[in-house]
CSV table of C-alpha atoms in Angstrom, one decimal:
chain,number,residue,atom,x,y,z
Y,300,MET,CA,-0.3,0.1,-0.1
Y,301,THR,CA,1.0,3.6,-0.1
Y,302,SER,CA,2.1,3.6,3.3
Y,303,ARG,CA,4.5,0.8,2.7
Y,304,CYS,CA,6.4,3.2,-0.2
Y,305,LYS,CA,6.4,6.1,1.7
Y,306,LEU,CA,7.9,4.2,4.5
Y,307,GLY,CA,10.9,3.1,2.4
Y,308,ARG,CA,11.6,6.6,0.8
Y,309,GLY,CA,11.5,8.7,3.9
Y,310,VAL,CA,11.0,7.2,7.3
Y,311,ALA,CA,12.1,10.4,8.7
Y,312,MET,CA,9.8,12.8,7.6
Y,313,LEU,CA,6.9,10.1,8.5
Y,314,VAL,CA,8.2,10.4,12.2
Y,315,ALA,CA,8.9,14.0,12.1
Y,316,LEU,CA,5.2,14.6,10.6
Y,317,GLY,CA,3.7,12.1,12.9
Y,318,PHE,CA,5.4,13.4,16.5
Y,319,LEU,CA,4.4,17.2,15.4
Y,320,MET,CA,0.9,15.9,14.7
Y,321,VAL,CA,0.2,14.3,18.1
Y,322,ALA,CA,2.0,17.6,19.3
Y,323,VAL,CA,-0.4,20.1,17.4
Y,324,PHE,CA,-3.4,17.8,18.3
Y,325,MET,CA,-2.6,18.0,22.1
Y,326,PHE,CA,-1.9,21.6,22.2
Y,327,LEU,CA,-5.1,22.7,20.8
Y,328,ILE,CA,-6.6,20.4,23.2
Y,329,MET,CA,-5.0,21.4,25.9
Y,330,SER,CA,-5.3,25.0,25.4
Y,331,LYS,CA,-8.9,24.7,24.6
Y,332,ARG,CA,-8.2,26.2,20.9
Y,333,ALA,CA,-10.1,23.3,19.5
Y,334,THR,CA,-12.6,20.8,20.5
Y,335,PRO,CA,-12.3,17.3,20.4
Y,336,VAL,CA,-14.4,16.9,17.4
Y,337,VAL,CA,-12.4,19.4,15.7
Y,338,GLY,CA,-9.2,18.4,16.4
Y,339,LEU,CA,-9.6,14.8,15.8
Y,340,ILE,CA,-10.7,15.8,12.5
Y,341,ALA,CA,-8.7,18.9,11.2
Y,342,VAL,CA,-5.4,17.8,12.7
Y,343,PRO,CA,-4.9,14.6,10.7
Y,344,VAL,CA,-6.5,15.7,7.6
Y,345,ALA,CA,-4.1,18.7,7.2
Y,346,PHE,CA,-0.8,16.6,8.4
Y,347,GLY,CA,-1.8,13.7,6.0
Y,348,ILE,CA,-2.1,15.7,3.0
Y,349,ALA,CA,1.1,17.2,4.1
Y,350,ALA,CA,2.6,13.8,3.9
Y,351,GLY,CA,1.3,13.2,0.6
Y,352,ALA,CA,-1.9,11.0,1.1
Y,353,GLY,CA,-3.5,13.1,-1.6
Y,354,LEU,CA,-7.2,12.0,-2.5
Y,355,GLY,CA,-5.8,8.5,-0.7
Y,356,ILE,CA,-6.8,10.1,2.3
Y,357,GLY,CA,-10.7,9.5,1.6
Y,358,ASP,CA,-9.6,5.4,2.0
Y,359,MET,CA,-7.6,6.0,4.9
Y,360,ILE,CA,-10.3,7.6,6.9
Y,361,THR,CA,-12.9,5.1,5.6
Y,362,ASP,CA,-10.6,2.3,6.8
Y,363,GLY,CA,-10.7,4.1,10.1
Y,364,ILE,CA,-14.0,4.4,10.5
Y,365,LYS,CA,-14.7,1.1,9.3
Y,366,SER,CA,-12.5,-0.3,12.1
Y,367,LEU,CA,-14.4,2.0,14.9
Y,368,ALA,CA,-18.2,1.8,13.5
Y,369,PRO,CA,-18.6,-1.1,16.1
Y,370,THR,CA,-17.6,0.6,19.2
Y,371,ALA,CA,-19.7,3.5,17.5
Y,372,ALA,CA,-22.4,0.8,17.6
Y,373,LEU,CA,-21.7,-0.2,21.1
Y,374,LEU,CA,-21.7,2.9,22.7
Y,375,PHE,CA,-25.0,3.8,20.9
Y,376,PHE,CA,-27.1,1.1,22.1
Y,377,ALA,CA,-25.2,0.9,25.6
Y,378,ILE,CA,-26.3,4.7,26.3
Y,379,ILE,CA,-29.7,3.4,25.0
Y,380,PHE,CA,-29.8,0.4,27.2
Y,381,PHE,CA,-28.3,1.9,30.9
Y,382,GLY,CA,-30.5,5.4,30.3
Y,383,ILE,CA,-33.6,3.0,30.1
Y,384,MET,CA,-32.3,1.0,33.4
Y,385,ILE,CA,-32.0,4.6,34.7
Y,386,ASP,CA,-34.9,5.6,33.9
Y,387,VAL,CA,-36.8,2.9,35.0
Y,388,GLY,CA,-35.1,3.1,38.7
Y,389,LEU,CA,-32.8,0.2,38.4
Y,390,PHE,CA,-29.9,2.1,40.1
Y,391,ASP,CA,-32.0,4.0,42.6
Y,392,PRO,CA,-31.1,1.2,45.7
Y,393,LEU,CA,-27.6,1.6,44.3
Y,394,VAL,CA,-27.7,5.0,45.2
Y,395,LYS,CA,-29.6,5.0,48.0
Y,396,LEU,CA,-26.5,2.8,49.6
Y,397,ILE,CA,-24.2,4.6,48.5
Y,398,LEU,CA,-25.6,8.0,49.9
Y,399,ARG,CA,-25.8,6.2,53.2
Y,400,LEU,CA,-22.1,5.3,53.2
Y,401,VAL,CA,-21.1,8.9,52.1
Y,402,ARG,CA,-23.0,11.1,54.0
Y,403,ASN,CA,-21.8,14.6,54.0
Y,404,ASP,CA,-18.3,13.7,53.3
Y,405,PRO,CA,-16.6,14.1,49.9
Y,406,MET,CA,-13.8,12.1,50.8
Y,407,ARG,CA,-16.2,9.3,51.3
Y,408,LEU,CA,-17.9,9.9,48.1
Y,409,VAL,CA,-14.4,10.4,45.9
Y,410,VAL,CA,-13.1,7.0,47.4
Y,411,GLY,CA,-16.6,5.1,47.1
Y,412,THR,CA,-16.4,6.5,43.7
Y,413,ALA,CA,-13.0,4.3,43.1
Y,414,VAL,CA,-14.3,1.3,44.7
Y,415,LEU,CA,-17.6,1.6,42.6
Y,416,ALA,CA,-15.7,1.9,39.2
Y,417,MET,CA,-13.2,-1.2,40.4
Y,418,VAL,CA,-15.8,-3.5,41.0
Y,419,VAL,CA,-17.9,-2.5,37.9
Y,420,SER,CA,-14.6,-2.6,35.6
Y,421,LEU,CA,-14.5,-6.6,36.2
Y,422,ASP,CA,-17.2,-6.7,33.4
Y,423,GLY,CA,-14.3,-6.2,31.2
Y,424,ASP,CA,-16.0,-2.7,29.5
Y,425,GLY,CA,-14.9,0.7,30.3
Y,426,SER,CA,-18.1,1.8,28.6
Y,427,THR,CA,-20.5,0.0,30.8
Y,428,THR,CA,-18.3,0.8,33.8
Y,429,PHE,CA,-18.7,4.6,32.9
Y,430,ILE,CA,-21.8,4.9,32.2
Y,431,ILE,CA,-23.4,2.9,35.5
Y,432,VAL,CA,-20.3,5.0,37.8
Y,433,THR,CA,-21.8,8.1,36.0
Y,434,SER,CA,-25.4,7.6,36.5
Y,435,ALA,CA,-25.0,6.5,39.9
Y,436,LEU,CA,-22.4,9.3,41.4
Y,437,LEU,CA,-22.9,12.4,39.1
Y,438,PRO,CA,-26.1,13.8,40.9
Y,439,LEU,CA,-24.3,13.2,44.3
Y,440,TYR,CA,-21.1,15.0,43.4
Y,441,MET,CA,-23.2,17.9,41.7
Y,442,LYS,CA,-25.1,18.3,45.3
Y,443,LEU,CA,-22.5,17.7,47.4
Y,444,LYS,CA,-20.8,20.4,45.3
Y,445,VAL,CA,-17.5,18.3,44.3
Y,446,SER,CA,-15.9,18.8,41.0
Y,447,PRO,CA,-17.1,16.2,38.4
Y,448,VAL,CA,-13.4,16.3,37.1
Y,449,VAL,CA,-12.8,14.3,40.5
Y,450,LEU,CA,-15.2,11.8,39.3
Y,451,THR,CA,-13.7,11.3,35.7
Y,452,VAL,CA,-10.2,11.2,37.1
Y,453,VAL,CA,-10.8,8.5,39.9
Y,454,ALA,CA,-12.8,6.7,37.5
Y,455,GLY,CA,-10.6,6.6,34.7
Y,456,LEU,CA,-8.2,5.5,36.9
Y,457,ALA,CA,-9.6,2.7,38.4
Y,458,ASN,CA,-11.1,1.6,34.9
Y,459,GLY,CA,-7.6,1.7,33.8
Y,460,ALA,CA,-6.2,0.1,36.0
Y,461,MET,CA,-8.1,-3.4,35.9
Y,462,ASN,CA,-8.1,-2.8,32.0
Y,463,ILE,CA,-5.4,-5.4,32.1
Y,464,VAL,CA,-8.0,-8.3,33.2
Y,465,PRO,CA,-7.8,-11.4,30.4
Y,466,TRP,CA,-11.4,-10.5,29.2
Y,467,GLY,CA,-10.6,-6.8,28.8
Y,468,GLY,CA,-9.0,-6.5,25.9
Y,469,PRO,CA,-5.3,-5.7,26.0
Y,470,THR,CA,-3.8,-9.0,27.6
Y,471,VAL,CA,-5.3,-11.1,24.8
Y,472,ARG,CA,-4.3,-8.9,22.2
Y,473,ALA,CA,-0.7,-9.1,23.8
Y,474,ALA,CA,-1.1,-12.8,24.1
Y,475,SER,CA,-2.6,-13.6,20.8
Y,476,ALA,CA,0.3,-11.3,19.0
Y,477,LEU,CA,3.3,-13.3,20.5
Y,478,GLY,CA,1.3,-16.7,20.7
Y,479,ILE,CA,1.0,-17.3,24.5
Y,480,SER,CA,-1.8,-17.9,27.1
Y,481,PRO,CA,-3.5,-14.7,28.5
Y,482,SER,CA,-3.1,-16.2,31.9
Y,483,ASP,CA,0.6,-16.6,31.4
Y,484,VAL,CA,0.6,-13.3,31.0
Y,485,PHE,CA,-1.9,-12.0,33.5
Y,486,VAL,CA,-1.9,-14.4,36.7
Y,487,PRO,CA,1.6,-13.3,37.5
Y,488,MET,CA,0.9,-9.8,37.4
Y,489,ILE,CA,-2.0,-9.9,40.0
Y,490,PRO,CA,0.3,-8.7,42.7
Y,491,SER,CA,1.2,-5.4,40.7
Y,492,LEU,CA,-2.8,-4.8,40.0
Y,493,VAL,CA,-3.3,-4.7,43.6
Y,494,VAL,CA,-0.6,-2.1,44.0
Y,495,GLY,CA,-1.9,-0.2,40.8
Y,496,LEU,CA,-5.3,-0.2,42.6
Y,497,VAL,CA,-3.9,0.9,46.0
Y,498,VAL,CA,-2.2,3.5,44.2
Y,499,VAL,CA,-5.3,4.4,42.5
Y,500,LEU,CA,-7.2,4.6,46.2
Y,501,LEU,CA,-4.5,6.9,47.2
Y,502,PHE,CA,-5.3,9.3,44.6
Y,503,ALA,CA,-8.8,9.1,45.6
Y,504,VAL,CA,-8.1,9.9,48.7
Y,505,GLN,CA,-5.8,12.6,48.0
Y,506,LEU,CA,-8.6,14.2,45.7
Y,507,GLY,CA,-11.2,13.3,48.2
Y,508,TYR,CA,-9.3,15.2,51.3
Y,509,SER,CA,-8.5,18.3,48.8
Y,510,GLU,CA,-12.3,18.6,48.0
Y,511,ARG,CA,-13.3,18.3,51.3
Y,512,ARG,CA,-11.0,21.2,52.6
Y,513,ARG,CA,-12.3,23.3,49.7
Y,514,ILE,CA,-15.8,23.0,50.0
Y,515,GLY,CA,-16.3,22.5,54.1
Y,516,SER,CA,-19.0,20.2,55.8
Y,517,LEU,CA,-22.3,20.0,54.3
Y,518,GLU,CA,-25.6,18.8,55.9
Y,519,LEU,CA,-27.8,16.9,54.3
Y,520,THR,CA,-31.5,18.1,55.4
Y,521,ASP,CA,-33.1,15.7,53.4
Y,522,GLU,CA,-31.7,12.5,52.7
Y,523,ARG,CA,-33.3,12.0,49.6
Y,524,LEU,CA,-30.7,13.1,47.6
Y,525,LEU,CA,-32.0,11.6,44.4
Y,526,VAL,CA,-34.7,14.7,44.3
Y,527,SER,CA,-33.5,17.0,41.6
Y,528,ALA,CA,-34.8,20.1,43.3
Y,529,GLY,CA,-35.8,19.6,46.7
Y,530,SER,CA,-33.1,17.9,48.3
Y,531,GLY,CA,-31.7,20.9,50.1
Y,532,LEU,CA,-28.3,21.1,51.2
Y,533,ARG,CA,-27.1,23.3,54.3
Y,534,ARG,CA,-23.4,24.8,55.0
Y,535,SER,CA,-22.5,24.2,58.3
Y,536,GLY,CA,-18.8,24.8,58.3
Y,537,SER,CA,-16.2,26.7,56.4
Y,538,GLY,CA,-15.2,26.1,52.8
Y,539,SER,CA,-14.8,28.2,49.6
Y,540,GLY,CA,-18.5,28.3,48.9
Y,541,GLY,CA,-20.1,27.5,45.5
Y,542,SER,CA,-18.9,24.9,43.4
Y,543,GLY,CA,-15.5,26.1,43.3
Y,544,ASP,CA,-13.9,24.8,40.1
Y,545,ALA,CA,-16.3,22.6,39.3
Y,546,PRO,CA,-17.3,22.5,35.5
Y,547,ARG,CA,-20.6,23.0,34.3
Y,548,THR,CA,-20.5,22.5,30.9
Y,549,GLY,CA,-23.2,20.4,29.3
Y,550,GLY,CA,-21.7,17.9,27.4
Y,551,GLY,CA,-23.8,15.0,27.2
Y,552,SER,CA,-25.2,14.9,30.4
Y,553,GLY,CA,-26.8,18.3,30.4
Y,554,ASP,CA,-25.9,21.1,32.8
Y,555,ALA,CA,-24.7,18.3,35.4
Y,556,GLY,CA,-24.5,21.5,37.6
Y,557,SER,CA,-28.4,23.1,37.1
Y,558,ASP,CA,-30.5,22.1,39.6
Y,559,ASP,CA,-33.2,21.2,37.5
Y,560,GLY,CA,-31.1,18.0,37.3
Y,561,GLN,CA,-31.8,17.3,33.2
Y,562,GLY,CA,-29.6,15.5,31.0
Y,563,PHE,CA,-28.4,11.8,31.3
Y,564,VAL,CA,-28.9,11.4,34.9
Y,565,ASP,CA,-32.1,13.3,35.4
Y,566,GLY,CA,-34.0,9.8,36.0
Y,567,LEU,CA,-33.1,10.0,39.7
Y,568,ASP,CA,-36.1,11.7,40.9
Y,569,PRO,CA,-38.0,9.6,42.9
Y,570,GLN,CA,-41.4,10.3,42.0
Y,571,ARG,CA,-40.5,10.5,38.3
Y,572,PRO,CA,-43.1,9.0,35.7
Y,573,THR,CA,-40.7,6.7,34.1
Y,574,LEU,CA,-40.2,4.3,37.2
Y,575,ARG,CA,-41.3,0.6,36.7
Y,576,PRO,CA,-41.0,-0.7,40.4
Y,577,LYS,CA,-42.7,-3.7,39.3
Y,578,LEU,CA,-40.4,-4.7,36.8
Y,579,LEU,CA,-37.1,-4.3,38.7
Y,580,TRP,CA,-36.3,-7.7,39.2
Y,581,PHE,CA,-36.9,-8.4,35.4
Y,582,ASN,CA,-34.6,-5.8,34.7
Y,583,MET,CA,-32.1,-6.4,37.0
Y,584,LEU,CA,-32.3,-9.9,35.5
Y,585,VAL,CA,-31.8,-8.6,32.2
Y,586,THR,CA,-29.0,-6.4,33.1
Y,587,VAL,CA,-27.2,-9.2,34.6
Y,588,ALA,CA,-27.6,-11.5,31.7
Y,589,LEU,CA,-26.2,-9.0,29.6
Y,590,LEU,CA,-23.0,-8.7,31.5
Y,591,VAL,CA,-22.4,-12.5,32.3
Y,592,VAL,CA,-22.8,-13.0,28.4
Y,593,LEU,CA,-20.4,-9.9,27.9
Y,594,VAL,CA,-17.7,-11.8,29.9
Y,595,MET,CA,-18.4,-15.0,28.4
Y,596,ASP,CA,-17.5,-13.3,25.1
Y,597,VAL,CA,-20.3,-15.7,23.1
Y,598,LEU,CA,-21.4,-13.0,20.7
Y,599,PRO,CA,-20.1,-9.5,20.0
Y,600,ILE,CA,-20.7,-6.8,22.1
Y,601,PRO,CA,-22.7,-4.5,20.1
Y,602,VAL,CA,-25.2,-7.2,19.2
Y,603,LEU,CA,-25.4,-7.8,23.0
Y,604,PHE,CA,-26.4,-4.3,23.5
Y,605,MET,CA,-28.4,-3.9,20.7
Y,606,VAL,CA,-30.5,-6.7,21.8
Y,607,ALA,CA,-30.5,-5.8,25.0
Y,608,ALA,CA,-31.7,-2.5,24.6
Y,609,ALA,CA,-34.8,-3.8,22.5
Y,610,ILE,CA,-35.9,-6.0,24.9
Y,611,ALA,CA,-35.5,-3.2,27.6
Y,612,LEU,CA,-37.9,-1.0,25.2
Y,613,THR,CA,-40.4,-3.2,24.5
Y,614,VAL,CA,-41.1,-4.5,28.0
Y,615,ASN,CA,-40.4,-1.1,29.9
Y,616,PHE,CA,-42.1,1.3,27.1
Y,617,PRO,CA,-44.4,-1.1,24.9
Y,618,ARG,CA,-46.2,2.1,23.4
Y,619,VAL,CA,-44.2,2.9,20.5
Y,620,LYS,CA,-44.3,6.6,21.5
Y,621,GLU,CA,-42.8,6.3,24.8
Y,622,GLN,CA,-40.2,3.8,23.3
Y,623,GLN,CA,-39.3,7.2,21.0
Y,624,GLU,CA,-39.5,9.4,24.0
Y,625,ALA,CA,-37.0,7.4,25.7
Y,626,ILE,CA,-34.3,7.1,22.9
Y,627,THR,CA,-34.6,10.9,22.9
Y,628,ARG,CA,-34.1,11.5,26.5
Y,629,HIS,CA,-30.5,10.7,25.6
Y,630,SER,CA,-29.9,11.6,22.4
Y,631,SER,CA,-27.4,14.5,23.3
Y,632,SER,CA,-25.3,11.8,25.1
Y,633,ILE,CA,-25.6,9.5,21.9
Y,634,VAL,CA,-24.7,12.1,19.6
Y,635,SER,CA,-22.0,13.3,21.5
Y,636,VAL,CA,-20.2,10.4,22.0
Y,637,VAL,CA,-20.3,8.7,18.5
Y,638,ALA,CA,-19.7,11.7,16.8
Y,639,MET,CA,-16.3,11.8,18.8
Y,640,VAL,CA,-15.4,8.3,18.1
Y,641,PHE,CA,-16.1,8.7,14.2
Y,642,ALA,CA,-13.5,11.7,14.7
Y,643,ALA,CA,-11.1,9.8,16.1
Y,644,ALA,CA,-11.8,7.6,13.2
Y,645,VAL,CA,-10.2,10.4,11.3
Y,646,LEU,CA,-6.7,10.5,13.2
Y,647,THR,CA,-6.5,6.2,13.5
Y,648,GLY,CA,-7.0,5.9,9.5
Y,649,VAL,CA,-4.1,8.7,8.6
Y,650,PHE,CA,-1.7,7.4,11.3
Y,651,GLN,CA,-2.1,3.9,9.9
Y,652,GLY,CA,-2.8,4.7,6.1
Y,653,THR,CA,0.2,7.4,6.2
Y,654,GLY,CA,2.6,4.8,7.6
Y,655,MET,CA,3.4,7.3,10.4
Y,656,VAL,CA,3.0,4.6,13.2
Y,657,GLU,CA,5.1,2.1,11.4
Y,658,ALA,CA,7.9,4.6,11.0
Y,659,MET,CA,7.6,5.7,14.5
Y,660,ALA,CA,7.9,2.3,15.7
Y,661,GLN,CA,11.0,1.9,13.0
Y,662,TRP,CA,12.6,4.7,14.1
Y,663,LEU,CA,12.1,4.0,18.1
Y,664,LEU,CA,13.7,0.5,17.7
Y,665,GLU,CA,16.7,2.1,15.6
Y,666,ILE,CA,17.5,4.6,18.2
Y,667,ILE,CA,17.7,2.3,21.3
Y,668,PRO,CA,21.0,1.8,22.0
Y,669,ALA,CA,22.6,-2.0,22.0
Y,670,ALA,CA,23.6,-1.7,25.5
Y,671,LEU,CA,20.0,-1.1,26.5
Y,672,GLY,CA,18.8,-4.2,24.9
Y,673,PRO,CA,18.8,-6.2,28.4
Y,674,HIS,CA,16.6,-4.0,29.4
Y,675,LEU,CA,14.1,-3.8,26.5
Y,676,ALA,CA,11.3,-5.5,28.7
Y,677,VAL,CA,11.1,-2.2,31.1
Y,678,ILE,CA,12.0,-0.3,28.1
Y,679,THR,CA,8.8,-2.0,26.3
Y,680,GLY,CA,6.8,-0.8,29.5
Y,681,ILE,CA,7.9,2.6,29.6
Y,682,LEU,CA,7.5,3.2,25.9
Y,683,SER,CA,3.7,1.3,26.3
Y,684,LEU,CA,2.8,4.8,27.9
Y,685,PRO,CA,3.2,7.0,24.8
Y,686,PHE,CA,2.6,4.4,22.1
Y,687,THR,CA,-1.1,3.1,23.5
Y,688,PHE,CA,-2.2,6.7,24.2
Y,689,PHE,CA,-1.5,7.8,20.3
Y,690,MET,CA,-2.5,4.8,18.8
Y,691,SER,CA,-4.8,1.9,19.4
Y,692,ASN,CA,-4.5,-1.4,21.1
Y,693,ASP,CA,-4.2,-3.4,17.9
Y,694,ALA,CA,-1.8,-0.9,16.4
Y,695,PHE,CA,0.6,-1.5,19.1
Y,696,TYR,CA,0.2,-5.0,20.2
Y,697,PHE,CA,0.3,-6.3,16.7
Y,698,GLY,CA,1.8,-3.8,14.9
Y,699,VAL,CA,5.0,-2.8,17.5
Y,700,MET,CA,5.2,-5.8,19.9
Y,701,PRO,CA,6.2,-8.5,17.6
Y,702,VAL,CA,9.0,-6.5,16.7
Y,703,LEU,CA,9.9,-5.8,20.2
Y,704,ALA,CA,9.6,-9.0,20.9
Y,705,GLU,CA,11.9,-10.5,18.4
Y,706,THR,CA,14.5,-8.0,19.0
Y,707,ALA,CA,14.4,-8.9,23.1
Y,708,SER,CA,14.7,-12.6,22.4
Y,709,THR,CA,18.3,-11.6,21.2
Y,710,TYR,CA,18.7,-10.9,24.7
Y,711,GLY,CA,17.1,-13.6,26.4
Y,712,ILE,CA,13.8,-12.2,27.4
Y,713,GLU,CA,11.1,-14.3,26.7
Y,714,PRO,CA,8.0,-13.2,24.7
Y,715,VAL,CA,5.5,-13.5,28.2
Y,716,GLU,CA,7.9,-11.5,30.0
Y,717,MET,CA,7.8,-8.7,27.2
Y,718,ALA,CA,3.7,-9.2,27.1
Y,719,ARG,CA,3.7,-8.5,31.1
Y,720,ALA,CA,5.4,-5.2,30.8
Y,721,SER,CA,3.5,-4.2,27.9
Y,722,ILE,CA,0.1,-4.3,29.4
Y,723,THR,CA,1.3,-1.7,32.6
Y,724,GLY,CA,0.9,1.5,30.6
Y,725,GLN,CA,-2.8,0.4,30.6
Y,726,THR,CA,-4.2,2.6,33.2
Y,727,PHE,CA,-2.4,5.4,30.7
Y,728,HIS,CA,-3.8,4.3,27.6
Y,729,MET,CA,-7.1,4.6,28.9
Y,730,GLN,CA,-7.2,8.1,29.1
Y,731,SER,CA,-6.2,8.6,25.3
Y,732,PRO,CA,-8.7,10.6,23.4
Y,733,LEU,CA,-8.6,8.0,21.2
Y,734,VAL,CA,-10.7,5.8,23.3
Y,735,PRO,CA,-14.0,6.2,23.0
Y,736,ALA,CA,-14.9,4.8,27.0
Y,737,ILE,CA,-13.1,7.8,28.3
Y,738,LEU,CA,-14.6,10.2,25.7
Y,739,LEU,CA,-18.4,8.6,26.8
Y,740,LEU,CA,-17.3,9.1,30.9
Y,741,VAL,CA,-15.9,13.4,29.9
Y,742,THR,CA,-19.3,13.6,27.9
Y,743,LEU,CA,-21.7,12.2,31.0
Y,744,ALA,CA,-19.8,13.9,33.3
Y,745,GLY,CA,-19.9,17.4,31.0
Y,746,VAL,CA,-16.2,17.8,31.6
Y,747,PRO,CA,-14.0,19.3,28.8
Y,748,LEU,CA,-11.4,16.5,27.9
Y,749,ALA,CA,-8.6,19.3,28.7
Y,750,ASP,CA,-9.9,19.5,32.5
Y,751,HIS,CA,-9.6,16.0,32.7
Y,752,HIS,CA,-6.2,15.7,31.2
Y,753,LYS,CA,-4.6,18.0,33.2
Y,754,LYS,CA,-5.2,16.1,36.3
Y,755,VAL,CA,-5.4,12.7,35.7
Y,756,LEU,CA,-2.4,12.6,32.8
Y,757,TRP,CA,0.8,12.5,35.9
Y,758,ARG,CA,-1.7,10.6,38.0
Y,759,ALA,CA,-2.1,7.7,35.5
Y,760,ALA,CA,1.8,7.7,34.5
Y,761,LEU,CA,2.2,7.0,38.2
Y,762,VAL,CA,0.0,3.9,38.6
Y,763,SER,CA,1.3,2.4,35.3
Y,764,LEU,CA,4.7,2.9,36.3
Y,765,SER,CA,4.2,1.7,39.8
Y,766,MET,CA,2.8,-1.4,38.8
Y,767,LEU,CA,5.7,-2.0,36.1
Y,768,VAL,CA,8.3,-1.7,39.1
Y,769,PHE,CA,6.1,-3.6,41.1
Y,770,GLY,CA,6.5,-6.4,38.2
Y,771,VAL,CA,10.2,-5.8,38.3
Y,772,VAL,CA,10.9,-6.2,42.2
Y,773,LEU,CA,8.8,-9.5,42.3
Y,774,GLY,CA,10.7,-10.7,39.0
Y,775,GLN,CA,7.8,-10.9,36.5
Y,776,ILE,CA,9.2,-8.7,34.4
Y,777,PRO,CA,13.4,-8.9,34.0
Y,778,TRP,CA,15.4,-5.5,34.4
């Protein structure tokens, strides 16, 4: 293809363009000079043309869209399904339980967010985790005046660390690419995973303590914090007053900071007409069955959510008008997230189609000094942070990892050891704008991606590096 021809003619040019494209994109997003959708489309198109793609850029983008179309379908119907479950009251008991445990303490709320995200992340799907965590906890964040950025940071870190479970994706990809067993990769890394989760909890405590100091003490005058407008909070201690730096952008969840509670999480009013208390056990059974079949991996995940959404709509809202209204209630979330997924397909398509990914990987291998060869496993663990942030897991594990593993074998490093090192960067990877789940999280929470990145990236790097270091200490990853 065109990419290989270009790779032979000008690796240096492609490498320079690749890194410059990433830098420009991150600058525009972090400085808020462009929305993620605009940045994900305009920047790759401009650099793709500069790389000589010409009219072929259309095919590149189309290939990227085809690769992410199943993900877009997954998010589309996952939002509908879980949106319906929120509307009908499935998660109300969970929110009430969390409210009793949290009481008036932002610290407990933030730590509870981390624990809930870790537990729900056992299903291996980030989108499911973020929908459940956001729908259950975002109203509490708004009423307690805790910044929703804290929610996205803690949930993103917890889910990222848990992403190395064998059914989550990267571990299977690493094992498949290197022809080894996923269990041989994951099981020895369980202690490292535990360490990573402990670091996440420490960050949750730190963020919770910071919010507690900023806000002061709040007293609930009505335990039913679920009520959108009448649950009265009374400030009883010192604090900053107001919501401080809590973002109030609507995103896909409406104005998350407004008192009328409109948006993705407006379905927590205990008097709402969409409640279906008589169908609680049926909805719970459908949800549990969906998650079980999802973990068993017997059908493609988008298909599972399509079927589940159809069943949920039909049983809970038998009238056609009610079904249309149920879908419309969550349309803003659907449009925002799916738009960003297809925009991300532009960056992915140009990266792959122009050969920038191959060129950057080849350049990297060439600049690694021979003296560092025996430490290639650790180097791979470090490189997995930026590499999986700026390219898909498929591109990294099936494109870059085999080359790294082949090189490492000359130094006596086993493929399974390389695979273990490579999955430690997943906490950092999960914060990438190329990961649809994180786009879903910030959209539902109404948090600008730039604000999320400012607080999460260095923390995610520390979580990933702590897992890598502990793997080395235990001897699962050779030094």
